Structure formats: structure tokens, C-alpha cells
Amino acid sequence: MNIRRRTALAAAAALTLAAAWPGAAFAQKKIVLGFSQIGAESEWRTANTESVKAAAKDAGIELKFADAQQKQENQIKAIRSFIAQKVDVIAFSPVVESGFETVLREAKAAKIPVILTDRAVNTKDDSLYVTFMGSDFLEEGRKAGHWLVDKMKDQKGEVNIVELQGTVGSAPAIDRKKGFEEVIKADPRFKVIRSQTGDFTRAKGKEVMEAFLKAEGKKINVLYAHNDDMAIGAIQAIEEAGLKPGKDIIIVSIDAVKGAFEAMIAGKLNVTVECSPLLGPQLMQAVKDLMAGKSLPKRIVTEESIFPMEVAAKEFPKRKY
Ligand code: AHR
């Protein structure tokens, strides 16, 4: 039975009950949402989890929450368990882009709609999910690139960049790299001299930056980090190497979490591109709309901004994550 028919039947049953017992208060079945979260790798992710949990509570939706601890196999297990429990809707933020087709087919066969939040999967069959809501990672990479090109417009000579990539195979790591390269390749002065994953964590960001500094030392002009946590870890490594982050090495990162604003206010981070984790309310609205038989747009893009260090102190009090 498809979702519209299930919803229509539930509504018809409710009307029959109301007619049989006029005035009687009868409890409507709570919508059950199974949500598979990637983990707790960053300040961004923690804010995203809080947003989803709080919004479910506010919307009166029963949330079955599973933390995959950054492992795809755990996400697949969680989705299978949601299918076995016959939840009404499944939502998840895929840790990597590929390898979810089989389990998505299983959800489809069980007639449970799937919503992708934050990250996409790279399937050719887009009937395997109802909608994908979240940021445009490609555009975030481009914004980072444009800011850097403008910042370096009067600089003479080469601009040597080191890049801290996000989780290998994840949509943000792939797209943020691509978008950034697309913009800087127009100017031959810009060279990415080292690029390695820091897995979106502070600890790895620091570790990989230490290795970059050891290999390239003062040759490094710019650090492009795919998220703020890695940039914050790298800042520590730069200071420990006796250099001044934000001055000796220009730092461009993505997310706009509070930690990044603190680093910008301290003059250690030059710019952060916004990527909003506050997807909870939008997700719950989509779940409710689905259960009411409404159709959803295939792509819901989050609107975002960019914050250079010059505006950090003014913007900081307004930040929600
Ligand atoms: O998918 C969004 C990315 O995942 C955020 O930029 C990063 O901080 C998080 O871990």
C-alpha cells in the first residue's frame, strides 16, 4: 500500500471513530521517524543532532535515533532495523555517497519513505528517496575559492595551498574540493601543494597539519579546511610550529560554528563559509507533510552566507550553533 493510501485510510478510520463516539477524545497514533545520524565527529554534527532531537520533540514525532559512529555498516544496520520496526519514515545523513542502493531498495520494497538530510547519495535511481534537504556543498567550495581569490588579488607570486579534506567519499568532501578547485584554477598562481583527509575531526586536522608543516614549512601560504573543526585543530599545529595562524598562513574553512567565530575574533581564522546544521524543524515539517499525503520537492536547499573575520565580533552573538 502506498503512503498516500495508508494516510487516507488512517484519516478515514479516524473519521469513523469520531462519528461512533462524538465528542470522545481519541489518541491519534504518533508518527514514528527512524533517524540514522553519522556520529559526533564535529561541532556541526552535535548541533545537527540537537536540532533533530529538539524538533522531533516539539513536533510530537516519536524519534528512533541511531548513532553510526562514522561507519557506513552501522548506518545500513540501523536502516534495516527501522524497516523491521515498520517506522513511518526513515531519514538519514549518509556518511559516504555510495553503497546505500541495496538498503534503499529494501526500504522502498517495505513502502517506507526515505528522506536524505545534510548529505546526498550518488544513486541514478532517485525514486529511492523522497527528498534531499541540506546545503549546496559545491557552492560552499566555490564561495571559499572566490573569497581566497579576492583576498590574494594583490599578492605577487605563487599562492601555495594545503587542503584538509573531509571524510573520504563523503558528499561534502567531494563537492567542497571540486567547487574550490573550479574557482582557483582560473589563476595559475594558486597551487594545492598538499591535500589529505582529516576526517572532519579536530584531532586529525591537527595531526595532518603537523605533517603538512613538516613537509612544506614556510612554503605554505594558505590552509583550506573542509570544516571548522579541522581548521581549529590545524590552528593548534600552526601555533606549535611557531607560526601565526591567520597571518603567516591564511585560513579558509566551512561551517560557521561558534568555535570558528571565537577563532576569527582571536585573529586566527580568516573566513568561514556557512553550512547550517539546523535542519530539524524542516525535517519534521517534511515528515508531517509526507504523512498528510503531500508531495515534497526533490531538493530542498539551505540558504547560507559567508563570514570573514572582520564581521565575526558583530555576528557572534547572533549565532545559534
Ligand atoms: O555534512 C556536513 C559536514 O559534516 C560538516 O561540514 C562537518 O563539520 C560535518 O562533520
XYZ file of C-alpha atoms and ligand atoms in Angstrom:
331
model
C 0.000 0.000 0.000
C 1.476 3.376 -0.864
C 1.970 6.176 1.605
C -0.943 8.320 0.287
C -3.359 5.390 0.542
C -2.132 4.493 4.045
C -2.614 8.097 5.172
C -6.059 8.319 3.560
C -7.149 5.093 5.259
C -5.862 6.319 8.622
C -7.849 9.555 8.177
C -10.979 7.608 7.196
C -10.616 5.366 10.259
C -10.285 8.431 12.475
C -13.494 9.919 10.997
C -15.390 6.666 11.606
C -14.243 6.624 15.223
C -15.250 10.234 15.697
C -18.697 9.515 14.253
C -19.208 6.495 16.527
C -18.149 8.355 19.664
C -18.869 12.035 19.056
C -17.014 14.255 21.487
C -14.803 11.428 22.679
C -11.127 12.288 22.695
C -9.165 9.589 20.944
C -5.448 9.486 20.763
C -4.040 9.803 17.273
C -1.160 7.478 16.514
C 2.188 9.247 16.830
C 4.283 9.428 13.683
C 7.428 7.324 14.124
C 10.643 8.568 12.475
C 13.808 6.490 12.321
C 16.881 8.732 12.034
C 20.377 7.417 11.371
C 22.994 10.008 12.301
C 26.620 9.790 11.110
C 28.220 10.248 14.526
C 29.598 13.098 16.620
C 32.701 13.981 14.620
C 32.321 17.759 14.744
C 30.715 20.744 16.477
C 28.454 20.919 13.412
C 27.268 17.322 13.844
C 26.475 17.840 17.534
C 24.368 20.887 16.656
C 22.624 18.891 13.918
C 21.751 16.070 16.355
C 20.420 18.574 18.892
C 18.335 20.262 16.203
C 16.776 16.964 15.064
C 16.020 15.784 18.619
C 14.527 19.102 19.742
C 12.421 19.488 16.599
C 11.018 15.937 16.915
C 10.009 16.681 20.490
C 8.364 19.975 19.508
C 6.522 18.334 16.609
C 5.247 15.422 18.747
C 7.045 12.923 16.499
C 8.454 9.753 18.061
C 12.140 9.682 17.136
C 14.152 6.486 16.961
C 17.712 7.816 16.878
C 20.746 5.731 15.932
C 24.371 6.968 16.054
C 26.505 5.219 13.400
C 29.845 6.312 14.890
C 31.115 7.316 11.422
C 30.624 3.802 9.995
C 28.540 3.054 6.927
C 27.894 -0.527 8.063
C 26.249 0.834 11.241
C 24.011 3.111 9.158
C 22.924 0.217 6.986
C 22.177 -1.867 10.108
C 20.169 0.994 11.612
C 18.106 1.447 8.440
C 17.379 -2.308 8.324
C 16.301 -2.186 11.939
C 13.963 0.768 11.199
C 12.448 -1.254 8.347
C 11.942 -4.261 10.666
C 10.277 -1.980 13.230
C 7.949 -0.631 10.495
C 8.629 3.042 11.258
C 6.556 5.540 9.236
C 9.503 7.451 7.743
C 13.276 6.937 7.648
C 15.702 9.863 7.488
C 19.473 9.718 7.402
C 22.618 11.648 6.690
C 24.772 9.278 4.613
C 28.381 9.110 5.821
C 29.580 8.447 2.250
C 27.861 8.864 -1.110
C 27.954 5.315 -2.463
C 26.903 1.874 -1.229
C 23.375 2.592 0.010
C 21.386 1.353 -3.023
C 20.556 -2.103 -1.648
C 19.243 -0.918 1.678
C 17.315 1.909 -0.011
C 15.662 -0.682 -2.246
C 14.711 -2.632 0.862
C 13.058 0.462 2.345
C 11.239 1.089 -0.924
C 10.020 -2.525 -1.043
C 8.704 -2.078 2.516
C 6.956 1.134 1.332
C 8.741 3.277 3.894
C 9.652 6.727 2.503
C 13.251 7.859 2.961
C 14.410 11.454 3.413
C 18.088 12.341 2.921
C 19.253 15.096 5.234
C 22.523 17.065 5.010
C 24.354 14.689 2.611
C 23.372 13.038 -0.655
C 23.831 9.542 -2.077
C 25.050 9.085 -5.641
C 22.349 6.785 -6.970
C 20.983 7.036 -10.509
C 17.580 5.908 -9.226
C 16.190 8.939 -7.454
C 12.939 7.115 -6.687
C 14.862 5.534 -3.789
C 14.376 8.662 -1.689
C 11.611 11.226 -1.437
C 13.647 14.377 -0.967
C 17.147 15.579 -0.153
C 17.372 18.568 2.172
C 20.586 20.352 3.039
C 23.371 22.604 1.857
C 24.859 23.001 -1.593
C 28.392 21.785 -0.861
C 29.662 22.600 -4.332
C 28.599 26.207 -3.853
C 30.285 26.290 -0.437
C 33.568 25.246 -2.075
C 33.101 27.942 -4.715
C 32.417 30.602 -2.060
C 35.638 29.624 -0.279
C 37.519 29.850 -3.595
C 36.084 33.250 -4.549
C 36.912 34.691 -1.135
C 40.502 33.499 -1.443
C 40.965 34.776 -4.999
C 39.771 38.188 -3.880
C 41.914 38.177 -0.723
C 45.044 37.347 -2.765
C 44.388 39.690 -5.688
C 47.338 41.974 -4.863
C 49.686 39.189 -3.800
C 52.726 38.707 -6.018
C 53.947 35.206 -6.861
C 52.673 31.746 -6.057
C 49.900 31.022 -3.587
C 50.676 27.639 -2.038
C 47.624 25.983 -0.556
C 47.320 22.942 1.699
C 43.928 21.304 1.882
C 42.356 19.349 4.727
C 39.654 17.215 3.143
C 36.601 15.842 4.920
C 35.726 12.143 5.175
C 36.864 10.275 2.060
C 33.927 9.525 -0.240
C 31.517 11.866 1.575
C 29.444 14.356 -0.397
C 30.851 17.460 1.375
C 34.468 16.340 0.874
C 33.913 15.618 -2.820
C 31.921 18.760 -3.594
C 33.851 21.237 -1.462
C 37.074 20.139 -3.157
C 35.504 20.357 -6.596
C 33.851 23.751 -6.081
C 37.041 25.309 -4.672
C 39.239 23.927 -7.483
C 36.762 25.114 -10.096
C 37.316 28.710 -8.934
C 41.066 28.795 -8.196
C 42.091 27.032 -11.414
C 41.403 30.264 -13.332
C 44.581 31.746 -11.801
C 47.846 29.775 -12.293
C 49.367 31.357 -9.155
C 47.132 29.154 -6.993
C 48.549 25.679 -6.317
C 47.249 22.999 -3.977
C 50.597 21.579 -2.856
C 49.223 19.040 -0.340
C 45.757 17.585 0.123
C 44.782 14.914 2.634
C 41.795 13.853 4.672
C 41.391 14.979 8.272
C 38.071 13.109 8.533
C 36.235 16.257 9.697
C 37.739 15.969 13.216
C 39.920 18.357 15.252
C 42.399 15.648 16.231
C 43.001 14.538 12.635
C 43.064 18.138 11.412
C 45.903 18.844 13.840
C 47.753 15.649 13.009
C 47.620 16.170 9.233
C 48.545 19.864 9.525
C 51.610 18.868 11.557
C 52.641 16.586 8.696
C 52.000 19.366 6.125
C 54.157 21.772 8.140
C 56.935 19.240 8.471
C 56.954 18.625 4.722
C 56.407 22.162 3.429
C 57.206 24.502 6.333
C 57.076 28.208 5.485
C 56.172 27.476 1.870
C 52.532 27.205 2.962
C 50.557 30.409 2.341
C 47.005 29.143 2.755
C 45.092 26.385 4.534
C 41.738 25.386 3.058
C 39.891 23.154 5.544
C 36.640 21.438 4.588
C 35.285 22.155 8.064
C 35.901 24.375 11.088
C 36.865 21.541 13.419
C 39.805 20.547 11.232
C 40.788 24.227 10.893
C 40.724 24.623 14.688
C 42.910 21.517 15.104
C 45.283 22.858 12.438
C 45.485 26.265 14.178
C 46.953 24.478 17.185
C 49.533 22.736 14.988
C 50.473 26.047 13.321
C 50.961 27.763 16.694
C 53.023 24.858 17.992
C 55.233 25.248 14.910
C 55.900 28.862 15.950
C 53.782 30.435 13.184
C 50.824 32.809 13.401
C 47.565 31.311 12.086
C 45.504 33.898 10.218
C 48.648 35.924 9.386
C 51.568 33.698 8.366
C 49.040 31.212 6.992
C 45.658 32.426 5.736
C 42.919 30.016 6.871
C 39.668 29.414 4.989
C 37.132 26.954 6.376
C 33.498 25.890 6.253
C 30.570 25.520 8.719
C 30.483 28.788 10.716
C 30.199 27.096 14.118
C 30.729 29.173 17.268
C 34.271 27.781 17.652
C 35.157 29.307 14.283
C 33.812 32.698 15.354
C 35.940 32.540 18.507
C 38.999 31.745 16.386
C 38.159 34.630 13.998
C 37.711 37.061 16.903
C 41.153 35.960 18.147
C 42.526 36.719 14.651
C 43.490 33.092 13.970
C 40.959 32.150 11.274
C 40.306 34.404 8.273
C 36.931 33.279 6.994
C 34.256 30.613 7.376
C 31.588 29.680 4.847
C 28.234 28.937 6.446
C 26.787 25.417 6.381
C 23.719 25.233 8.578
C 23.146 22.124 10.714
C 19.753 23.380 11.934
C 17.771 21.021 9.737
C 15.496 19.592 12.444
C 12.386 21.794 12.032
C 12.471 21.449 8.234
C 12.813 17.670 8.546
C 9.853 17.345 10.908
C 7.723 19.515 8.623
C 8.643 17.274 5.693
C 7.754 14.156 7.703
C 4.366 15.633 8.628
C 3.702 16.707 5.049
C 4.534 13.227 3.805
C 2.211 11.618 6.318
C -0.523 14.013 5.257
C -0.129 12.763 1.693
C 1.534 15.932 0.369
C 4.297 15.685 -2.184
C 7.694 17.237 -1.491
C 10.211 18.919 -3.788
C 13.043 16.545 -4.701
C 15.677 19.008 -3.453
C 15.397 21.492 -0.592
C 18.487 23.733 -0.451
C 19.520 25.592 2.696
C 20.289 29.288 2.237
C 23.693 30.234 3.565
C 26.168 33.062 3.941
C 29.912 33.644 4.407
C 31.605 35.312 7.388
C 35.057 36.913 7.136
C 36.920 37.646 10.396
C 36.114 41.378 10.111
C 32.419 40.742 10.912
C 32.957 37.956 13.478
C 32.575 40.011 16.674
C 29.359 41.620 15.427
C 27.837 38.343 14.191
C 28.889 36.125 17.105
C 26.009 36.992 19.491
C 23.502 36.053 16.761
C 24.952 32.578 16.111
C 22.703 29.680 17.072
C 25.234 26.859 16.717
O 27.910 17.109 6.151
C 28.231 18.300 6.777
C 29.628 18.229 7.314
O 29.762 17.148 8.204
C 30.085 19.426 8.114
O 30.690 20.416 7.367
C 31.098 18.812 9.002
O 31.540 19.629 10.038
C 30.366 17.595 9.402
O 31.068 16.679 10.098
